[in-house]
mmCIF file of C-alpha atoms in Angstrom:
data_model
loop_
_atom_site.group_PDB
_atom_site.id
_atom_site.type_symbol
_atom_site.label_atom_id
_atom_site.label_comp_id
_atom_site.label_asym_id
_atom_site.label_seq_id
_atom_site.Cartn_x
_atom_site.Cartn_y
_atom_site.Cartn_z
ATOM 1 C CA SER A 100 19.953 96.328 75.230
ATOM 2 C CA ILE A 101 20.228 94.637 78.615
ATOM 3 C CA GLY A 102 21.392 97.505 80.808
ATOM 4 C CA GLY A 103 24.404 97.319 83.042
ATOM 5 C CA GLN A 104 27.839 98.821 83.445
ATOM 6 C CA LEU A 105 31.148 98.003 81.792
ATOM 7 C CA ASP A 106 34.295 99.810 82.812
ATOM 8 C CA ALA A 107 38.049 99.498 83.085
ATOM 9 C CA PHE A 108 40.848 100.808 85.244
ATOM 10 C CA THR A 109 44.627 100.772 85.051
ATOM 11 C CA SER A 110 47.527 100.862 87.432
ATOM 12 C CA LYS A 111 51.248 100.774 86.907
ATOM 13 C CA GLU A 112 51.267 96.980 86.738
ATOM 14 C CA TYR A 113 47.979 95.953 85.129
ATOM 15 C CA ALA A 114 44.656 96.842 83.571
ATOM 16 C CA GLY A 115 41.406 95.615 85.050
ATOM 17 C CA TYR A 116 37.975 95.297 83.488
ATOM 18 C CA TYR A 117 34.656 94.737 85.186
ATOM 19 C CA VAL A 118 31.026 94.430 84.287
ATOM 20 C CA LYS A 119 27.900 94.863 86.432
ATOM 21 C CA VAL A 120 24.667 93.291 85.183
ATOM 22 C CA LEU A 121 21.732 91.318 86.514
ATOM 23 C CA ASP A 122 22.569 87.652 87.132
ATOM 24 C CA GLU A 123 20.420 86.559 84.195
ATOM 25 C CA HIS A 124 22.587 88.618 81.808
ATOM 26 C CA LEU A 125 25.978 87.492 83.132
ATOM 27 C CA PRO A 126 26.682 84.993 80.296
ATOM 28 C CA LEU A 127 26.118 87.681 77.643
ATOM 29 C CA ALA A 128 28.156 90.250 79.603
ATOM 30 C CA THR A 129 30.994 87.730 79.943
ATOM 31 C CA ASP A 130 30.951 87.120 76.176
ATOM 32 C CA ILE A 131 31.087 90.859 75.476
ATOM 33 C CA LEU A 132 33.944 91.414 77.932
ATOM 34 C CA THR A 133 35.843 88.457 76.483
ATOM 35 C CA ASP A 134 35.448 89.880 72.972
ATOM 36 C CA LEU A 135 36.871 93.210 74.158
ATOM 37 C CA VAL A 136 40.035 91.799 75.689
ATOM 38 C CA SER A 137 40.700 88.824 73.401
ATOM 39 C CA PRO A 138 41.928 88.829 69.832
ATOM 40 C CA SER A 139 38.970 88.521 67.489
ATOM 41 C CA VAL A 140 39.025 85.548 65.172
ATOM 42 C CA PHE A 141 36.622 84.602 62.434
ATOM 43 C CA ALA A 142 35.870 81.365 60.644
ATOM 44 C CA PRO A 143 34.480 81.570 57.098
ATOM 45 C CA ASP A 144 31.006 80.568 58.345
ATOM 46 C CA ASP A 145 30.969 83.582 60.712
ATOM 47 C CA ILE A 146 30.461 85.921 57.747
ATOM 48 C CA GLU A 147 27.173 85.486 55.909
ATOM 49 C CA PRO A 148 27.169 85.543 52.087
ATOM 50 C CA ASP A 149 26.869 89.196 50.973
ATOM 51 C CA GLY A 150 28.209 90.211 54.377
ATOM 52 C CA PHE A 151 31.378 92.063 55.239
ATOM 53 C CA ILE A 152 33.290 93.042 58.363
ATOM 54 C CA THR A 153 36.211 95.292 59.182
ATOM 55 C CA VAL A 154 39.212 93.516 60.690
ATOM 56 C CA PHE A 155 42.786 94.367 61.578
ATOM 57 C CA PRO A 156 45.518 91.865 60.710
ATOM 58 C CA GLU A 157 47.090 90.313 63.802
ATOM 59 C CA GLY A 158 49.970 92.380 65.106
ATOM 60 C CA HIS A 159 48.782 95.508 63.270
ATOM 61 C CA THR A 160 45.718 96.524 65.284
ATOM 62 C CA ASP A 161 47.031 100.012 65.986
ATOM 63 C CA ALA A 162 48.454 100.767 62.536
ATOM 64 C CA ALA A 163 46.495 103.483 60.756
ATOM 65 C CA ASP A 164 46.839 101.766 57.382
ATOM 66 C CA SER A 165 45.754 98.271 58.436
ATOM 67 C CA PRO A 166 41.915 98.330 58.424
ATOM 68 C CA THR A 167 40.826 95.523 56.140
ATOM 69 C CA LEU A 168 37.445 94.472 54.758
ATOM 70 C CA LEU A 169 36.572 90.786 54.653
ATOM 71 C CA ILE A 170 33.827 90.363 52.061
ATOM 72 C CA HIS A 171 31.868 87.140 51.557
ATOM 73 C CA TYR A 172 30.825 87.025 47.923
ATOM 74 C CA ARG A 173 28.389 84.574 46.361
ATOM 75 C CA ASP A 174 29.317 81.861 43.843
ATOM 76 C CA ASP A 175 27.021 83.428 41.244
ATOM 77 C CA GLN A 176 28.817 86.794 41.318
ATOM 78 C CA GLY A 177 31.644 85.720 39.019
ATOM 79 C CA PHE A 178 34.649 86.591 41.185
ATOM 80 C CA THR A 179 37.759 86.754 38.985
ATOM 81 C CA PRO A 180 41.074 86.706 40.850
ATOM 82 C CA ARG A 181 43.959 88.784 39.543
ATOM 83 C CA PRO A 182 46.770 86.763 37.933
ATOM 84 C CA GLY A 183 48.989 85.325 40.663
ATOM 85 C CA ARG A 184 46.267 85.709 43.300
ATOM 86 C CA GLU A 185 44.246 82.605 42.511
ATOM 87 C CA ASP A 186 44.788 81.244 46.050
ATOM 88 C CA TRP A 187 44.309 84.540 47.950
ATOM 89 C CA THR A 188 40.672 83.897 48.938
ATOM 90 C CA VAL A 189 39.156 81.443 51.394
ATOM 91 C CA GLU A 190 35.712 79.921 50.856
ATOM 92 C CA ASN A 191 34.451 82.930 48.844
ATOM 93 C CA ILE A 192 35.941 85.477 51.246
ATOM 94 C CA VAL A 193 38.237 88.144 49.868
ATOM 95 C CA ALA A 194 40.148 90.826 51.787
ATOM 96 C CA TYR A 195 40.833 94.363 50.569
ATOM 97 C CA SER A 196 42.266 97.412 52.272
ATOM 98 C CA LYS A 197 39.532 99.612 53.715
ATOM 99 C CA ILE A 198 41.576 102.746 52.933
ATOM 100 C CA CYS A 199 40.575 104.514 49.718
ATOM 101 C CA THR A 200 43.413 104.960 47.240
ATOM 102 C CA HIS A 201 42.202 108.476 46.390
ATOM 103 C CA ALA A 202 42.321 110.441 49.663
ATOM 104 C CA GLY A 203 42.553 107.857 52.453
ATOM 105 C CA CYS A 204 38.921 107.830 53.552
ATOM 106 C CA PRO A 205 37.410 104.580 54.869
ATOM 107 C CA VAL A 206 35.730 102.576 52.122
ATOM 108 C CA GLY A 207 32.859 100.874 53.849
ATOM 109 C CA LEU A 208 29.679 100.911 51.799
ATOM 110 C CA TYR A 209 29.274 97.503 50.171
ATOM 111 C CA GLN A 210 26.526 96.956 47.624
ATOM 112 C CA ALA A 211 26.312 93.183 47.647
ATOM 113 C CA GLU A 212 23.934 92.809 44.687
ATOM 114 C CA SER A 213 26.290 94.665 42.355
ATOM 115 C CA GLY A 214 29.541 93.661 44.077
ATOM 116 C CA LEU A 215 30.645 97.281 44.475
ATOM 117 C CA LEU A 216 32.475 99.020 47.324
ATOM 118 C CA LEU A 217 31.910 102.749 47.666
ATOM 119 C CA CYS A 218 33.913 105.448 49.365
ATOM 120 C CA PRO A 219 31.507 107.963 50.899
ATOM 121 C CA CYS A 220 33.960 110.884 50.770
ATOM 122 C CA HIS A 221 34.362 111.375 47.006
ATOM 123 C CA GLN A 222 32.246 108.504 45.609
ATOM 124 C CA SER A 223 35.092 106.353 44.314
ATOM 125 C CA THR A 224 33.586 102.970 43.487
ATOM 126 C CA PHE A 225 35.517 99.685 43.374
ATOM 127 C CA GLU A 226 34.567 96.429 41.613
ATOM 128 C CA VAL A 227 35.032 93.727 44.279
ATOM 129 C CA MET A 228 34.659 90.861 41.781
ATOM 130 C CA ASP A 229 37.517 92.200 39.633
ATOM 131 C CA GLY A 230 40.403 92.997 41.957
ATOM 132 C CA ALA A 231 38.695 96.034 43.553
ATOM 133 C CA ARG A 232 39.583 98.136 40.533
ATOM 134 C CA PRO A 233 38.080 101.614 40.453
ATOM 135 C CA VAL A 234 35.088 101.933 38.126
ATOM 136 C CA PHE A 235 33.882 105.400 39.118
ATOM 137 C CA GLY A 236 35.157 108.482 40.894
ATOM 138 C CA PRO A 237 38.588 110.002 41.418
ATOM 139 C CA ALA A 238 40.476 106.923 42.672
ATOM 140 C CA ALA A 239 42.919 105.785 40.002
ATOM 141 C CA ARG A 240 44.323 102.692 41.713
ATOM 142 C CA ALA A 241 42.682 99.460 42.909
ATOM 143 C CA LEU A 242 42.327 98.707 46.590
ATOM 144 C CA PRO A 243 45.224 96.470 47.663
ATOM 145 C CA GLN A 244 44.276 92.864 48.352
ATOM 146 C CA LEU A 245 45.418 90.836 51.365
ATOM 147 C CA PRO A 246 46.127 87.120 50.857
ATOM 148 C CA LEU A 247 44.047 84.858 53.107
ATOM 149 C CA GLY A 248 44.360 81.346 54.469
ATOM 150 C CA LEU A 249 43.067 79.268 57.351
ATOM 151 C CA ASP A 250 44.987 78.451 60.506
ATOM 152 C CA ASP A 251 44.961 75.001 62.146
ATOM 153 C CA ASN A 252 41.701 75.863 63.943
ATOM 154 C CA GLY A 253 39.900 76.944 60.756
ATOM 155 C CA TYR A 254 40.112 80.691 61.420
ATOM 156 C CA ILE A 255 40.848 83.222 58.683
ATOM 157 C CA ILE A 256 44.401 84.586 58.721
ATOM 158 C CA ALA A 257 46.499 86.814 56.490
ATOM 159 C CA THR A 258 49.200 84.789 54.773
ATOM 160 C CA GLY A 259 51.204 87.765 53.529
ATOM 161 C CA ASP A 260 51.185 91.506 53.038
ATOM 162 C CA PHE A 261 48.896 93.636 50.899
ATOM 163 C CA SER A 262 49.392 93.462 47.138
ATOM 164 C CA GLY A 263 50.495 97.112 47.110
ATOM 165 C CA PRO A 264 50.666 100.222 49.280
ATOM 166 C CA THR A 265 47.481 101.002 51.184
ATOM 167 C CA GLY A 266 45.883 104.413 50.996
ATOM 168 C CA PRO A 267 46.570 107.248 48.578
ATOM 169 C CA GLY A 268 49.881 107.594 46.769
ATOM 170 C CA PHE A 269 50.770 110.821 48.552
ATOM 171 C CA TRP A 270 51.042 108.889 51.841
ATOM 172 C CA ASP A 271 54.267 107.316 50.545
ATOM 173 C CA ARG A 272 55.992 110.489 49.392
ATOM 174 C CA GLY A 273 59.198 111.152 51.263
ATOM 175 C CA ARG A 274 59.425 107.661 52.806
#
């Protein structure tokens, strides 16, 4: 906590952002402001082993069904890709939809030691090392996986769409 003020304003033609901090904190404030207004990109080394972050695929940042978890698993965890998805991970990083296939809650509790993702709403539990298949709770369908690659600058990108519909099945009724 450094103290200061960050704000924004809009007009018909543009949006403006400003930050007020002590001179000694200006580099940090500039980094924070840049992160807010620039697309976020991540290289594989930015995510520690056993770590995970929520991302939104480029061009889909305001889509309700696009939150995605990037999970950095360890070599010793025995990750087994689904058939046909052998090249969908990058340097031990896998991407799954963050939307539970039971009721659409955000799945965001990762137990790194056991390789399990938990949904806090109804306790559905997904096995990250085996295609995010449900192993406990009411979810009956695996979390969809997003294929990953690296761009020319070494940043993680999605190379295609999710392996199946995100969220619960009832979201697709009537479409």
